[in-house]
Short mmCIF file of C-alpha atoms in Angstrom, two decimals:
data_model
loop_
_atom_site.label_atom_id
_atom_site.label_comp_id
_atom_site.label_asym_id
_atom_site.label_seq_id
_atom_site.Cartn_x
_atom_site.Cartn_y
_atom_site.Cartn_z
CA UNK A 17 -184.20 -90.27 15.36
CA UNK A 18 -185.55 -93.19 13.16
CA UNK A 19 -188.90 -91.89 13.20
CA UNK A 20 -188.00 -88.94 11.42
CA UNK A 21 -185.76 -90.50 8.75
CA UNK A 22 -188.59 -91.15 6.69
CA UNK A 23 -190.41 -87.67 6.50
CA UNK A 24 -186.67 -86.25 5.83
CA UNK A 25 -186.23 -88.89 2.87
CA UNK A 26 -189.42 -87.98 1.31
CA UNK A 27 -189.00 -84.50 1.83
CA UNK A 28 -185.66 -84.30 0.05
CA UNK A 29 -187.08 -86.06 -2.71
CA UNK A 30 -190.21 -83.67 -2.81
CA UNK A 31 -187.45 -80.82 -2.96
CA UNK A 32 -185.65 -82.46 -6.04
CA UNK A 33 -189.06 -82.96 -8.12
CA UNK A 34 -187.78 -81.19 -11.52
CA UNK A 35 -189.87 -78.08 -11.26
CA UNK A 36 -190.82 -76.25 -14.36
CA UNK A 37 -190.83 -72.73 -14.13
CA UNK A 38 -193.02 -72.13 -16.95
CA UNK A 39 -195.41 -74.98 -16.46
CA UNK A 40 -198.51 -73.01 -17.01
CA UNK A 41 -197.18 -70.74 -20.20
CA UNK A 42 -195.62 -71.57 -23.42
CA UNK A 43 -198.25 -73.39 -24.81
CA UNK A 44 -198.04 -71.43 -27.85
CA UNK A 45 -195.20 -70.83 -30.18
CA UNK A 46 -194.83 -68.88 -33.13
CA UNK A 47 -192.51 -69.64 -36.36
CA UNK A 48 -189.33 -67.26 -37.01
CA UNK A 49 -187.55 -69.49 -39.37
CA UNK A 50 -189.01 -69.94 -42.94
CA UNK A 51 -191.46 -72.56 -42.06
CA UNK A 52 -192.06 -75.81 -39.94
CA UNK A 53 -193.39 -78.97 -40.78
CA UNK A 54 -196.34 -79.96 -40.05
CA UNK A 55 -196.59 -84.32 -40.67
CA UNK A 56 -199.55 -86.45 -40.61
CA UNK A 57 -197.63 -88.91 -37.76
CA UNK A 58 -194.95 -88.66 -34.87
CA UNK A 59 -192.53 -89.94 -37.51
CA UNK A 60 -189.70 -89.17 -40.04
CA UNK A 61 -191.28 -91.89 -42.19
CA UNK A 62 -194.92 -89.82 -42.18
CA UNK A 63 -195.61 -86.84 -45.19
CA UNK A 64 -195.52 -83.65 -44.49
CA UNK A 65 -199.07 -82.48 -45.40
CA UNK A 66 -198.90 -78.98 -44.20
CA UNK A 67 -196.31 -76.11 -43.83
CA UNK A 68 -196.76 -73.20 -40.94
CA UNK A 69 -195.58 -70.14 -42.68
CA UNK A 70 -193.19 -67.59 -40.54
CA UNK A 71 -195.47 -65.57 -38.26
CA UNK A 72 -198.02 -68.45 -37.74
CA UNK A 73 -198.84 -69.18 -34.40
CA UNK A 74 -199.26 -72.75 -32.92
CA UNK A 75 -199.98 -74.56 -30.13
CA UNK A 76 -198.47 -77.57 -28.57
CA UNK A 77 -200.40 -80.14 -27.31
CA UNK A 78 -198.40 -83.08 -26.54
CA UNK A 79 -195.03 -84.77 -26.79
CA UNK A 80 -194.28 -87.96 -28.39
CA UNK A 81 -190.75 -89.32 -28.39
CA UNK A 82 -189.13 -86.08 -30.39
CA UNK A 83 -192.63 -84.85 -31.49
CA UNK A 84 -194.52 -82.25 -30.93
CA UNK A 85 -198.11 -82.62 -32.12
CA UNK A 86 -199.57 -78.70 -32.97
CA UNK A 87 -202.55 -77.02 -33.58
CA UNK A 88 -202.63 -74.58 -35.68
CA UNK A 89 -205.27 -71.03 -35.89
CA UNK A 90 -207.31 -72.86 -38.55
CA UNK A 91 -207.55 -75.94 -36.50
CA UNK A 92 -205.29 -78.17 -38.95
CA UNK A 93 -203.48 -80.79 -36.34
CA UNK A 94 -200.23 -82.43 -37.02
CA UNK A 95 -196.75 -83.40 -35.96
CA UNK A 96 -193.57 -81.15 -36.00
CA UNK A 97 -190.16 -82.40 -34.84
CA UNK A 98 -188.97 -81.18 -31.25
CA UNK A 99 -185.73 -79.44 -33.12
CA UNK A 100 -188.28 -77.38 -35.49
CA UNK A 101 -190.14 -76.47 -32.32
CA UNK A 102 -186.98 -75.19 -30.57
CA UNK A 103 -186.80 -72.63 -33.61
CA UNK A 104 -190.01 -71.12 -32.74
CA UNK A 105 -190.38 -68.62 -30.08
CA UNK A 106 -192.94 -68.00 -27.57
CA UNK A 107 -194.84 -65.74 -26.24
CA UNK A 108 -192.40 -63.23 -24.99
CA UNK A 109 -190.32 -63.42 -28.45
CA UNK A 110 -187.54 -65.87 -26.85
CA UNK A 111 -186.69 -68.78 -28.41
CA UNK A 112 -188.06 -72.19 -27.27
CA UNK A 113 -184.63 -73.67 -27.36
CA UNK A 114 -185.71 -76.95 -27.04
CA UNK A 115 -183.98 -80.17 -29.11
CA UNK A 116 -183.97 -84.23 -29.28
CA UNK A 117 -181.69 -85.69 -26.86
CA UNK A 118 -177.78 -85.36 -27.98
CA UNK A 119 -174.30 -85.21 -26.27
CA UNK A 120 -175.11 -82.06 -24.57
CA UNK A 121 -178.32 -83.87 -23.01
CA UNK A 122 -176.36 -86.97 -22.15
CA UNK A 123 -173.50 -85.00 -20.64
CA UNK A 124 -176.36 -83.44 -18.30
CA UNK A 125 -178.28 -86.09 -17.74
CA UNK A 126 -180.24 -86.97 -14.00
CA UNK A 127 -181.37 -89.80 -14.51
CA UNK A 128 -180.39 -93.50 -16.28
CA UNK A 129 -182.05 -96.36 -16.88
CA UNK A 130 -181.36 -99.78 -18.56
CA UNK A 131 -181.23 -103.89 -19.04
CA UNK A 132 -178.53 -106.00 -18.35
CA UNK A 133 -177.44 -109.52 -19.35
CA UNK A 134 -174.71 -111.74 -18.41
CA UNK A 135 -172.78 -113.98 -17.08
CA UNK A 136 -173.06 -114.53 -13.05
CA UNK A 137 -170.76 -116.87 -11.74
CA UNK A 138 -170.76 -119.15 -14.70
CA UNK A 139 -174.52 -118.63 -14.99
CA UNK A 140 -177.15 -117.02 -16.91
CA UNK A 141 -177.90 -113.46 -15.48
CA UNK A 142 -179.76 -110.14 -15.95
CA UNK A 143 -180.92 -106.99 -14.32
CA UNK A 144 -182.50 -103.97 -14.64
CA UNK A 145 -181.42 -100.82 -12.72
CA UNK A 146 -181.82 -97.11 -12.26
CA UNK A 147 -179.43 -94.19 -11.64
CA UNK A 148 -179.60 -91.05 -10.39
CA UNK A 149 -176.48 -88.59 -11.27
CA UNK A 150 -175.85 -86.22 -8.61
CA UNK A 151 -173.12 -84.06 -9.63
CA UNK A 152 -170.97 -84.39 -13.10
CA UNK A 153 -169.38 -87.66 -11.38
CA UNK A 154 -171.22 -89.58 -9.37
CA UNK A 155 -174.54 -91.30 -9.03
CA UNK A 156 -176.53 -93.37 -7.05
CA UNK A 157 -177.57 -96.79 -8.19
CA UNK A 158 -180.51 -99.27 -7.73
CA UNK A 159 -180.11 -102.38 -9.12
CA UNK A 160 -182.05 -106.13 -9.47
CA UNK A 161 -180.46 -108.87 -10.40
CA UNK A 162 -181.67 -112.12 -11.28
CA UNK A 163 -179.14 -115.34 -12.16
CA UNK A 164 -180.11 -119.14 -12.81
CA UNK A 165 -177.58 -121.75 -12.01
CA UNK A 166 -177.95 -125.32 -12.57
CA UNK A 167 -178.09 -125.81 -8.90
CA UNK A 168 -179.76 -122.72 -7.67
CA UNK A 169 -181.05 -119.14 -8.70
CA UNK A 170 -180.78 -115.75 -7.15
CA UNK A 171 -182.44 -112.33 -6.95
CA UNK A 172 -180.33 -109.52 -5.72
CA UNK A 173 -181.48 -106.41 -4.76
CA UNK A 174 -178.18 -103.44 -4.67
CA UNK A 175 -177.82 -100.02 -4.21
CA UNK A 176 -174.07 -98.81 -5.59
CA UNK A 177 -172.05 -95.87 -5.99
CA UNK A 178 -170.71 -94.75 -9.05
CA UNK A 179 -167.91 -92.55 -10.00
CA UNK A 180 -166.70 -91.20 -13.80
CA UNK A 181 -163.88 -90.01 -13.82
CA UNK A 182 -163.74 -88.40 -17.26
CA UNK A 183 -167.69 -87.15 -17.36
CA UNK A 184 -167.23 -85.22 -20.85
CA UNK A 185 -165.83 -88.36 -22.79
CA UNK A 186 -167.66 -90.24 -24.93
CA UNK A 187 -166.31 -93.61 -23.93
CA UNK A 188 -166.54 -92.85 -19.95
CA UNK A 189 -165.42 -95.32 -17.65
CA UNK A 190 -166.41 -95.39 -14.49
CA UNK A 191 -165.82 -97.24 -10.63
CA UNK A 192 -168.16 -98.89 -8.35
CA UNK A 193 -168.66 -99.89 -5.13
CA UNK A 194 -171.84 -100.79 -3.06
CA UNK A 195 -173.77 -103.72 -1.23
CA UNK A 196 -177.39 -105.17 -1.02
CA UNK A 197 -178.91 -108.34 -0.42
CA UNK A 198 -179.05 -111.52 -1.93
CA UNK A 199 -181.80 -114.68 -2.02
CA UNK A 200 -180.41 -118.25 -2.97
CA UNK A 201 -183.20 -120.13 -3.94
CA UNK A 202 -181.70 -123.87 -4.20
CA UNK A 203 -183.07 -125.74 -7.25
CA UNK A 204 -186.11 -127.83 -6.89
CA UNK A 205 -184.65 -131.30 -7.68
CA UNK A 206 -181.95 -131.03 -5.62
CA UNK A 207 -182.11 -132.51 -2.06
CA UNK A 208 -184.53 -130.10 -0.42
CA UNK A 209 -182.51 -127.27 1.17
CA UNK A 210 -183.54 -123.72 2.49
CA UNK A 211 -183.89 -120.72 0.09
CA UNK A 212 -180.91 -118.25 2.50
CA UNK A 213 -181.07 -114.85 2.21
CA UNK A 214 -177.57 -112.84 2.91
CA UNK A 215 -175.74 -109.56 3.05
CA UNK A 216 -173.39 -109.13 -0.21
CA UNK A 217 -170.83 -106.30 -1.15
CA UNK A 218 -169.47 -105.65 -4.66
CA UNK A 219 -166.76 -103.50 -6.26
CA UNK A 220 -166.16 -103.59 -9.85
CA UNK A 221 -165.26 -100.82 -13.33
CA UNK A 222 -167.06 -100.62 -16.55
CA UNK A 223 -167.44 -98.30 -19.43
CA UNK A 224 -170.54 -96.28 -20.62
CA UNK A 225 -170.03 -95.79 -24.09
CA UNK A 226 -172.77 -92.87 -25.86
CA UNK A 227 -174.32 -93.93 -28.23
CA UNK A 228 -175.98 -90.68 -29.99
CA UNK A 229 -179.35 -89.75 -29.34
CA UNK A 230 -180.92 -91.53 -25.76
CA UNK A 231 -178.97 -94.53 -25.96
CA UNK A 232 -175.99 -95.49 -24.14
CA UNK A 233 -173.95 -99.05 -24.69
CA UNK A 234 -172.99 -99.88 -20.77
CA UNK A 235 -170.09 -102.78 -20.34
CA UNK A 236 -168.97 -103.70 -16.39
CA UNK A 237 -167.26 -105.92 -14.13
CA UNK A 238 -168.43 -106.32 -10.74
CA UNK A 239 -166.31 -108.57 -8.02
CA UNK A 240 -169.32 -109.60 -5.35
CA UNK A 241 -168.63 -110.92 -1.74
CA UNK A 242 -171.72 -112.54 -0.31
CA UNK A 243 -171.27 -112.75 3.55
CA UNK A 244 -173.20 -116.01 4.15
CA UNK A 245 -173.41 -117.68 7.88
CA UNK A 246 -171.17 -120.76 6.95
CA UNK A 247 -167.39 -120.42 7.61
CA UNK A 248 -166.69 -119.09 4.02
CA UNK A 249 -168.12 -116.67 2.53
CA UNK A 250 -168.82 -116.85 -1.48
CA UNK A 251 -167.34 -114.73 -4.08
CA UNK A 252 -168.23 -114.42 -7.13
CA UNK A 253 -167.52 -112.44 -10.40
CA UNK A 254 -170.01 -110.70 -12.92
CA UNK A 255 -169.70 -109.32 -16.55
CA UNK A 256 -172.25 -107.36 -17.96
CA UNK A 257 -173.33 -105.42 -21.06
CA UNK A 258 -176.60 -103.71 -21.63
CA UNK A 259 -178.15 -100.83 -23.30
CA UNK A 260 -179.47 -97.94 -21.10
CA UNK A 261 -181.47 -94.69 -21.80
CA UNK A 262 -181.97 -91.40 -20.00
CA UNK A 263 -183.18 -88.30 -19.40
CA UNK B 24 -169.94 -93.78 13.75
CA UNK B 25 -173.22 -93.78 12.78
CA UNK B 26 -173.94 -90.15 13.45
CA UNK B 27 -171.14 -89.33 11.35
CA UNK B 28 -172.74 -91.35 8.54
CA UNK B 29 -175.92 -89.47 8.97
CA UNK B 30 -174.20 -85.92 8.45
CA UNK B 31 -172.15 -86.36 5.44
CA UNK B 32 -175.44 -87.89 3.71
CA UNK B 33 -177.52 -85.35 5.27
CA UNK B 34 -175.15 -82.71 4.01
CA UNK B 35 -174.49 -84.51 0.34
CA UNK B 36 -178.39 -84.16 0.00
CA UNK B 37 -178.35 -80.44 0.88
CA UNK B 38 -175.81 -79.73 -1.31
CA UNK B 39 -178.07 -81.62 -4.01
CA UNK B 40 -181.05 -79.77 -3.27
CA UNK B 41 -179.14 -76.68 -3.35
CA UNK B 42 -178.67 -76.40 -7.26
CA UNK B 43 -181.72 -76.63 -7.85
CA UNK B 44 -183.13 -74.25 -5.65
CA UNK B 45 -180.45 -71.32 -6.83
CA UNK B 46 -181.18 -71.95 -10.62
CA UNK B 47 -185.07 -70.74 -9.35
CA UNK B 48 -183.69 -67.25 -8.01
CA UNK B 49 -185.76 -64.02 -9.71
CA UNK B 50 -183.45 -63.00 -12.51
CA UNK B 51 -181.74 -66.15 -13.70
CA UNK B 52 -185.39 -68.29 -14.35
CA UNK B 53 -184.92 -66.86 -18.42
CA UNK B 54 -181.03 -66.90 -18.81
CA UNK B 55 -181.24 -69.34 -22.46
CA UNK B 56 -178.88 -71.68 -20.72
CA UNK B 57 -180.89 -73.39 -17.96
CA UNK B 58 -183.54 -73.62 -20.20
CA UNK B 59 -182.25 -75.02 -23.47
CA UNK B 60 -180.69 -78.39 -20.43
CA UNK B 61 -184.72 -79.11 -21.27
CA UNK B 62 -185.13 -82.24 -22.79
CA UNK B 63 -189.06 -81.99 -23.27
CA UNK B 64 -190.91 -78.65 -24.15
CA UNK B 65 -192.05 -76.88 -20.95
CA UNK B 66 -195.55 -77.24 -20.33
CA UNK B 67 -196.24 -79.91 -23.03
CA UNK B 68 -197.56 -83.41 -21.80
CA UNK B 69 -194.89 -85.72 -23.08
CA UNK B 70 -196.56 -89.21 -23.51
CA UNK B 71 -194.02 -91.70 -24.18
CA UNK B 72 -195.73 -94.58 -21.50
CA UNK B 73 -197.50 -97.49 -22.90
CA UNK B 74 -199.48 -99.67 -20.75
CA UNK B 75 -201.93 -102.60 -21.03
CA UNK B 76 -203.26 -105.60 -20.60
CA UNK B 77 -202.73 -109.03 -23.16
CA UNK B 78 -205.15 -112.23 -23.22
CA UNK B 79 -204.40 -114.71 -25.64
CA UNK B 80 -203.19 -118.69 -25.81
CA UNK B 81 -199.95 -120.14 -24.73
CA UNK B 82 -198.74 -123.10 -25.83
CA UNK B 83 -196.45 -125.19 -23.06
CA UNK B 84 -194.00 -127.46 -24.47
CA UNK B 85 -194.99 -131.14 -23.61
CA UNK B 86 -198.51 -129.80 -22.03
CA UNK B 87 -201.39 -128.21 -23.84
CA UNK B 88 -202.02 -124.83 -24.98
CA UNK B 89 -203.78 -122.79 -22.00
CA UNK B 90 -205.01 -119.66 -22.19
CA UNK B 91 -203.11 -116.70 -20.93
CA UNK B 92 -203.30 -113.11 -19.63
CA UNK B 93 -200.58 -110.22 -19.03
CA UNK B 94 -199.68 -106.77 -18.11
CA UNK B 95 -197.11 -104.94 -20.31
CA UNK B 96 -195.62 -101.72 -19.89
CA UNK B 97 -193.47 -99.82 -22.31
CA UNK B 98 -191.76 -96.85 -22.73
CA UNK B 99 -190.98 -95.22 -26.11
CA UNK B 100 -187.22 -93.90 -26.36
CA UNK B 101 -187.45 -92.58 -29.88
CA UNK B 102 -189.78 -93.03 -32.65
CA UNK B 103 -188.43 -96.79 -33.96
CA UNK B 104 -187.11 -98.00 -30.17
CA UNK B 105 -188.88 -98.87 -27.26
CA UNK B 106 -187.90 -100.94 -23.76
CA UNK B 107 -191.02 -102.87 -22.79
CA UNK B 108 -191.43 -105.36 -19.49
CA UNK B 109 -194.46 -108.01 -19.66
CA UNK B 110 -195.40 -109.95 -16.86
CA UNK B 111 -197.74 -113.34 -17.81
CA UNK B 112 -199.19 -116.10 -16.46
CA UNK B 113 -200.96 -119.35 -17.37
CA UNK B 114 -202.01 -122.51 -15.88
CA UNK B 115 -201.18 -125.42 -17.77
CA UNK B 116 -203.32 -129.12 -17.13
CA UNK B 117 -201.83 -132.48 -17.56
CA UNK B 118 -199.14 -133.91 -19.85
CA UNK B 119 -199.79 -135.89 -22.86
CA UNK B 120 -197.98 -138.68 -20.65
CA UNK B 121 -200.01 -138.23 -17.58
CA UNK B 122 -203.48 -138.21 -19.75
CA UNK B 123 -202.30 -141.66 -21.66
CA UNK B 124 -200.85 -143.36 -18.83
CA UNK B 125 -203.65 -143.01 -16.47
CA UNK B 126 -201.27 -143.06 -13.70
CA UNK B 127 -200.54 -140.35 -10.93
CA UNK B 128 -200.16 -136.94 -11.62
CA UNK B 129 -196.27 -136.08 -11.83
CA UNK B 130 -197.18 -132.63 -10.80
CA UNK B 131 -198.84 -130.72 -8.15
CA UNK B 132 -201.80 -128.42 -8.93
CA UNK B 133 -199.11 -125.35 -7.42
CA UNK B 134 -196.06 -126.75 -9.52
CA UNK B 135 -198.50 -125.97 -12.84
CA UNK B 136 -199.15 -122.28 -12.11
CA UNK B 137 -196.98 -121.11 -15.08
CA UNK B 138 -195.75 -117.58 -14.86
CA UNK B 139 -192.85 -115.35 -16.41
CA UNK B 140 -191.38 -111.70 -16.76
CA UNK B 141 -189.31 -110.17 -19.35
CA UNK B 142 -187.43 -107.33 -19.90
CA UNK B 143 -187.43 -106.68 -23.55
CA UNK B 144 -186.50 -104.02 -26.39
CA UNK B 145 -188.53 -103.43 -29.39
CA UNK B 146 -188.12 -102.26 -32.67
CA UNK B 147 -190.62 -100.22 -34.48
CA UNK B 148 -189.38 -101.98 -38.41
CA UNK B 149 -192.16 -100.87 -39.81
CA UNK B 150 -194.12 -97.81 -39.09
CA UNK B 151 -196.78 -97.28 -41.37
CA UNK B 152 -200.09 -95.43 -41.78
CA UNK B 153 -203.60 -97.10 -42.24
CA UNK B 154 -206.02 -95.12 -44.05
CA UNK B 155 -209.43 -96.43 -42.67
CA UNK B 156 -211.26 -93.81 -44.78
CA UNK B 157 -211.29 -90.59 -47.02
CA UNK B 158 -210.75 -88.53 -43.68
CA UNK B 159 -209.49 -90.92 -40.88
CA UNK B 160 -206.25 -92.49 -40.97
CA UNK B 161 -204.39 -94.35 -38.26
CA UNK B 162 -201.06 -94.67 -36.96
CA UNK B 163 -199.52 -98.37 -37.21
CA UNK B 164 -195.91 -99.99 -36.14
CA UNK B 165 -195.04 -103.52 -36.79
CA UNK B 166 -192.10 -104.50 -34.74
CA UNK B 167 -189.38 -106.79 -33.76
CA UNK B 168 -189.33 -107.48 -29.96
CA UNK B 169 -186.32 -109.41 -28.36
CA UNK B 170 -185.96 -109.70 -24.26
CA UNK B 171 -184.68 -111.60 -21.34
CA UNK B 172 -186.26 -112.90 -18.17
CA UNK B 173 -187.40 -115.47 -16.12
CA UNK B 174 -190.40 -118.41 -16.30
CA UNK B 175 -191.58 -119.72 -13.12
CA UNK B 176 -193.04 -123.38 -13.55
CA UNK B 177 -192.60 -126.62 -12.05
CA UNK B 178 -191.64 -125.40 -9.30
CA UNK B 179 -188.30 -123.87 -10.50
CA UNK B 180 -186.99 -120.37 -12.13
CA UNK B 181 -185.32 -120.89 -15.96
CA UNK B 182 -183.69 -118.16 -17.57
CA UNK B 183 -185.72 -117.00 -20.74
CA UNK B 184 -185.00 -115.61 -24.12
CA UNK B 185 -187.92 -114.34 -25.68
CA UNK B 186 -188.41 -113.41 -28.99
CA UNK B 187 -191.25 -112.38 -31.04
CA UNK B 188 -193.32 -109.74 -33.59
CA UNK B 189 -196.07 -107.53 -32.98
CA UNK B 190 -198.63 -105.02 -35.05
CA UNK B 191 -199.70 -101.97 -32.70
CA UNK B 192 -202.57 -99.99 -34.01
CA UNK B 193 -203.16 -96.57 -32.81
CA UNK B 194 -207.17 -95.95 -32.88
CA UNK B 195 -206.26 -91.86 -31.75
CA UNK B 196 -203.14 -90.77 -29.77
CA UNK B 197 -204.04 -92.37 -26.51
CA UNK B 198 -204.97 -95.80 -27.20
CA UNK B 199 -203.73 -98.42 -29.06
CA UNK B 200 -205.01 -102.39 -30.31
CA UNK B 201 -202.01 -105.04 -30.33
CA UNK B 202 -201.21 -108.11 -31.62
CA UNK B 203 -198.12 -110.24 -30.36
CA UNK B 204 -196.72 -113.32 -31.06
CA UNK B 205 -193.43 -114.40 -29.10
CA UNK B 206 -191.81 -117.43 -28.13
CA UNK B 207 -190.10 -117.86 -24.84
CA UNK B 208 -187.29 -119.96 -24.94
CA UNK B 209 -185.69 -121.66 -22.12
CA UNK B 210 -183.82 -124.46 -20.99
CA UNK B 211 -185.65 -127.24 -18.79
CA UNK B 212 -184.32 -130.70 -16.98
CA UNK B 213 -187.45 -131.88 -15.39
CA UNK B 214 -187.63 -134.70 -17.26
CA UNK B 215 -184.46 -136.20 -16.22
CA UNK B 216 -182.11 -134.16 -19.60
CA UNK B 217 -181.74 -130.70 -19.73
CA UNK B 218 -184.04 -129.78 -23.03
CA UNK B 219 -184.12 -126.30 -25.16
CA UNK B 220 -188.28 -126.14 -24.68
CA UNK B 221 -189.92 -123.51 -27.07
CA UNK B 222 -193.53 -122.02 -26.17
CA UNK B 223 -195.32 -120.09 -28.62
CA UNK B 224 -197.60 -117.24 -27.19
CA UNK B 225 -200.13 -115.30 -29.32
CA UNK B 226 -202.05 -112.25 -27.62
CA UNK B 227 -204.35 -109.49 -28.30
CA UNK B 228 -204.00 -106.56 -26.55
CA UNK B 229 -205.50 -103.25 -25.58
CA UNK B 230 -202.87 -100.54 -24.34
CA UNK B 231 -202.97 -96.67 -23.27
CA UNK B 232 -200.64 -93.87 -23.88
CA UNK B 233 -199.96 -91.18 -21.26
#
């Protein structure tokens, strides 16, 4: 059974690729409102230099941030906003639909992504970590951790579930539970003692709040239990707040 | 117990691979409202990953400035924001102490490999435009950069703050010439009192867009 655990894993994660069903099409688009905007960089700083009439045709070449850099019949490159492009229809007459990231995005989002900092036990502390949201609700976290103590540091490695209770609100907070493991490297100039690797489990509540456009403010509390092989084990408490993105 | 495990993930997956696979059945492919959850145009390459290398000069506080390298990788949320993680690493020689003093080293070669990471955000302040001639023009950002992370040296892990500025210039869409100058800023006791040490890094970069 353990031999095949791995093939399944990959497999599932083959299946849940994002697949575009257009991939190959829509390369073109064609403006229906008065005009687009046509600016010299991916930017709302740059000039616009150039204005694509209704009824001109364009193509899309590439995607920066919420740009969409075009070529038009005559050859003139430049850089229209993503929200301009969703005005324009393609091929078939249907409209493009597409926009920059807002509520609607964040409400459907897949995937998350962000930094950390804090306050681990009394000590300095970050991480970095990456979500997956599986249905309105929950998701799937990965997490590393690093924290710096005056007598040791640590690198933790956790995977955690998370639940949202109220998915539509702006200011969503959310439950988590979930475990990983933990290395305690003891500090140098202390009396030489082992780096220890051990199991640890956490629980703990936070808040995403949205932030409008791809940002997200993220605040949390996490209670940790690290199951070490002395008589006690160690707990210790975390606070966090970090800004996170996704898509 | 274990089994049991195995089929409510098994079946959570399925379920998860399910929607998917029924928004791809003939007939509802073109309904507006699985297309419009889009965040990127179908079809279009989105290129919002910047990655490259750094060399440039670090200067250690209390040793001498050595010359450094790095790998950075960012990714470009909007036009003005970015989150960008560096890795570096230098090698520093003795300390002014050690060279004066003539006496043994107070470090081994190992305990002066110098190397850090940080996790960072950055700030496009300043996007601007350079006009190189009558028809060519580039894209420039000057930008604020402000991270976390950690500096291995002397044998020990310190928490870092770094903080710095930076000029990216774009020679086409796809590649880009930077400039950096940070300081990484962490707290030290390996000379007996905890100290606030500052070390200034300057770099010149090449980086790729894709």
């Amino acid at each position: 059974m353990p031999g095949f655990r791995i093939p399944l894993v990959l497999l599932t994660l083959a299946l849940l690729m994002p697949l575009s069903p257009r991939a190959d099409e829509s390369v073109r688009s064609t403006v229906v409102e008065a005009y687009a905007e046509m600016r010299t960089q991916p930017g709302r700083t740059y000039p616009v230099f150039y204005v694509a009439e209704r009824g001109e045709t364009l193509e899309l070449l590439k995607q920066r941030t919420d740009w969409v850099k075009v070529r038009n019949y005559r050859g003139i490159e430049g850089w229209v906003h993503v929200d301009e492009i969703g005005q324009m229809v393609d091929a078939s007459g249907e409209l493009l639909g597409v926009h920059s990231p807002n509520r609607e995005a964040y409400h459907n989002r897949r995937w998350e992504a962000g930094l950390m900092i804090g306050d681990f036990d009394s000590t300095d502390a970050l991480s970095a970590y990456g979500a997956w949201q599986f249905t309105r609700n929950l998701s799937v976290e990965a997490a590393y951790t690093e924290n710096f103590g005056e007598f040791s540091d640590g690198k933790m490695l956790t995977a955690s579930l998370v639940h949202q209770m109220f998915p539509q609100a702006r200011y969503s907070p959310f439950f988590t539970v979930g475990g990983g493991m933990r290395q305690t490297n003891p500090r140098s100039t202390l009396v030489e003692t082992e780096d220890r690797n051990d199991a640890v489990a956490n629980v703990g509540a936070g808040l995403r709040v949205y932030l409008g456009s791809r940002f997200i403010l993220r605040l949390q509390y996490k209670h940790y239990v690290t199951m070490t092989d002395r008589d006690d084990d160690e707990e210790a408490g975390e606070w966090k707040i970090g800004i996170s993105t996704f898509f | 117990m274990e089994n049991r495990h195995q089929h409510f993930l098994l079946t959570a997956l399925l379920a998860a691979t399910a929607l998917p696979a029924a928004a791809q059945e003939p007939g509802e492919v073109y309904t507006p409202s699985t297309e419009r959850r889009e965040i990127h145009t179908p079809g279009i390459d989105t290129e919002n990953v910047e990655v490259g290398v750094a060399l440039g000069m670090l200067a250690i506080q209390d040793f001498a400035s050595e010359p450094t390298y790095g790998v950075r990788a960012a990714w470009h949320l909007s036009e003005r924001f970015f989150f960008e993680g560096s890795y570096g690493a230098a090698k520093a020689d003795l300390t002014s102490y050690e060279k004066i003093s003539g006496g043994p080293p107070l470090f081994t070669d190992e305990e002066r490999d110098y190397s850090y990471y940080n996790l960072a955000v950055g700030w496009n302040v300043l996007p601007g435009e350079i006009y190189f001639s009558e028809k060519r023009s580039f894209k420039s950002d000057l930008y604020l950069i402000g991270g976390v992370g950690g500096t291995d040296f002397l044998g020990d892990n310190w928490f870092t703050a770094t903080a710095g500025i930076g000029y990216r210039l774009l020679l086409n869409d796809s590649i880009a010439l930077r400039m950096d100058v940070r300081d990484h800023i962490y707290d030290r006791e390996v000379f007996g009192e905890e100290e606030t040490t500052h070390n200034i890094e300057w770099t010149a970069g090449i980086t790729f867009f894709f």
